[in-house]
Amino acid sequence: MINQLTNTESKVAPYEFTTVTVVPGCSNIMRAYIQILDIPGLIEGAKMGKGRGREVLSVAKGADLLVIMD
């Protein structure tokens, strides 16, 4: 989705945890600049920092909207 909405190229593959870092993108929608972030999936123990969990949770907490795609 981020690749379709922005000029960013986030890696896409048919396996879990393809995204390993936060990938930012920006789109101009109806004259409003919207920042879209592709973030890694969360794993058990994320709140303790496992799998870059603290970084991912910090980004998610600061968001105005979350879209969770499976």
Backbone as numpy.savetxt, mean C-alpha at the origin, in Angstrom:
# Nx Ny Nz CAx CAy CAz Cx Cy Cz
-4.21 -2.14 -9.05 -5.02 -0.95 -9.05 -4.16 0.31 -9.05
-3.11 0.33 -8.23 -2.25 1.51 -8.17 -1.60 1.76 -9.53
-1.26 0.72 -10.25 -0.64 0.89 -11.57 -1.62 1.51 -12.56
-2.91 1.20 -12.43 -3.93 1.74 -13.33 -4.26 3.20 -13.01
-4.21 3.55 -11.73 -4.62 4.90 -11.31 -3.50 5.92 -11.30
-2.25 5.45 -11.28 -1.10 6.36 -11.20 -0.05 5.95 -12.23
1.00 6.72 -12.32 2.11 6.37 -13.21 3.15 5.51 -12.51
2.82 5.02 -11.32 3.72 4.18 -10.55 3.66 2.75 -11.07
4.77 2.05 -10.95 4.78 0.64 -11.33 5.10 -0.20 -10.11
4.05 -0.71 -9.48 4.20 -1.61 -8.35 4.23 -3.03 -8.91
5.15 -3.83 -8.42 5.31 -5.19 -8.93 4.04 -6.00 -8.70
3.65 -6.75 -9.72 2.47 -7.61 -9.66 2.91 -9.03 -10.00
2.50 -9.99 -9.17 2.85 -11.40 -9.41 1.76 -12.29 -8.82
1.65 -13.52 -9.30 0.59 -14.43 -8.83 0.94 -15.17 -7.54
1.61 -14.49 -6.61 1.93 -15.11 -5.33 1.81 -14.06 -4.23
1.65 -14.52 -3.00 1.47 -13.61 -1.87 2.75 -12.86 -1.54
2.58 -11.70 -0.94 3.66 -10.85 -0.45 4.62 -10.41 -1.55
4.06 -10.05 -2.70 4.86 -9.48 -3.78 5.37 -8.10 -3.38
4.50 -7.33 -2.73 4.88 -5.99 -2.27 5.59 -6.13 -0.93
6.85 -5.68 -0.87 7.63 -5.81 0.37 7.95 -4.46 1.02
7.70 -3.36 0.31 7.87 -2.02 0.86 6.67 -1.17 0.45
6.51 -0.03 1.07 5.43 0.88 0.71 5.76 1.52 -0.63
4.83 1.42 -1.59 5.03 1.98 -2.93 4.03 3.12 -3.11
4.52 4.38 -3.18 3.61 5.52 -3.32 3.29 5.84 -4.78
2.10 6.37 -4.98 1.69 6.85 -6.29 0.80 8.06 -6.09
0.62 8.87 -7.13 -0.20 10.07 -7.03 -1.09 10.17 -8.26
-2.32 10.59 -8.05 -3.27 10.72 -9.15 -4.04 12.02 -9.00
-4.39 12.64 -10.12 -5.19 13.86 -10.13 -6.61 13.45 -10.48
-7.49 13.48 -9.48 -8.87 13.08 -9.67 -9.76 14.29 -9.42
-10.43 14.74 -10.47 -11.31 15.92 -10.39 -10.59 17.11 -9.76
-9.37 17.39 -10.22 -8.52 18.50 -9.79 -8.04 18.39 -8.35
-8.11 17.20 -7.78 -7.57 16.97 -6.43 -6.46 15.93 -6.55
-5.30 16.24 -5.99 -4.20 15.29 -6.00 -4.40 14.30 -4.86
-4.47 13.04 -5.21 -4.71 11.97 -4.26 -3.47 11.08 -4.20
-2.96 10.85 -3.00 -1.83 9.93 -2.84 -2.38 8.54 -2.58
-1.88 7.57 -3.34 -2.30 6.18 -3.21 -1.05 5.38 -2.85
-1.17 4.53 -1.85 -0.04 3.73 -1.41 -0.35 2.25 -1.53
0.55 1.51 -2.12 0.48 0.05 -2.14 1.34 -0.40 -0.97
0.72 -1.06 0.01 1.48 -1.47 1.19 1.54 -2.99 1.27
2.60 -3.51 1.90 2.72 -4.96 2.06 1.58 -5.52 2.91
1.27 -6.78 2.70 0.26 -7.46 3.52 0.77 -7.63 4.94
-0.16 -7.75 5.86 0.20 -7.95 7.26 0.24 -9.43 7.60
1.14 -9.79 8.47 1.26 -11.16 8.93 1.09 -11.20 10.45
0.89 -12.37 10.98 0.77 -12.52 12.43 2.05 -12.00 13.08
1.88 -11.20 14.10 3.03 -10.60 14.79 3.42 -9.24 14.24
2.61 -8.70 13.33 2.92 -7.40 12.71 3.04 -6.29 13.74
2.16 -6.30 14.75 2.21 -5.22 15.75 3.48 -5.28 16.58
4.18 -6.41 16.56 5.45 -6.54 17.26 6.63 -6.24 16.32
6.33 -5.87 15.07 7.37 -5.50 14.12 7.73 -6.58 13.11
7.11 -7.75 13.22 7.42 -8.84 12.29 6.95 -8.48 10.88
7.79 -8.74 9.90 7.43 -8.48 8.50 7.22 -7.01 8.20
8.01 -6.13 8.81 7.87 -4.67 8.66 6.51 -4.19 9.12
5.91 -4.94 10.03 4.56 -4.66 10.50 4.36 -3.28 11.07
5.30 -2.80 11.86 5.14 -1.46 12.46 5.09 -0.38 11.40
5.93 -0.51 10.40 5.94 0.47 9.29 4.60 0.46 8.56
4.12 -0.73 8.24 2.86 -0.87 7.51 1.70 -0.35 8.34
1.64 -0.71 9.61 0.56 -0.24 10.48 0.60 1.27 10.66
1.78 1.85 10.73 1.92 3.30 10.85 1.34 4.00 9.63
1.63 3.48 8.46 1.09 4.06 7.23 -0.43 3.92 7.21
-0.94 2.76 7.58 -2.38 2.52 7.57 -3.10 3.42 8.58
-2.52 3.64 9.74 -3.15 4.50 10.76 -3.28 5.93 10.29
-2.39 6.40 9.44 -2.42 7.77 8.96 -3.30 7.99 7.75
-3.91 6.93 7.25 -4.72 7.03 6.03 -6.12 7.55 6.32
-6.68 8.27 5.35 -8.06 8.71 5.44 -9.02 7.64 4.95
-8.52 6.73 4.12 -9.33 5.67 3.55 -8.44 4.45 3.29
-8.94 3.28 3.65 -8.23 2.04 3.35 -9.08 1.20 2.42
-8.47 0.68 1.37 -9.15 -0.25 0.47 -8.36 -1.56 0.57
-9.00 -2.59 1.06 -8.35 -3.87 1.25 -8.76 -4.79 0.11
-7.78 -5.24 -0.64 -8.06 -6.10 -1.79 -7.41 -7.46 -1.55
-8.10 -8.48 -1.90 -7.61 -9.84 -1.72 -7.16 -10.42 -3.04
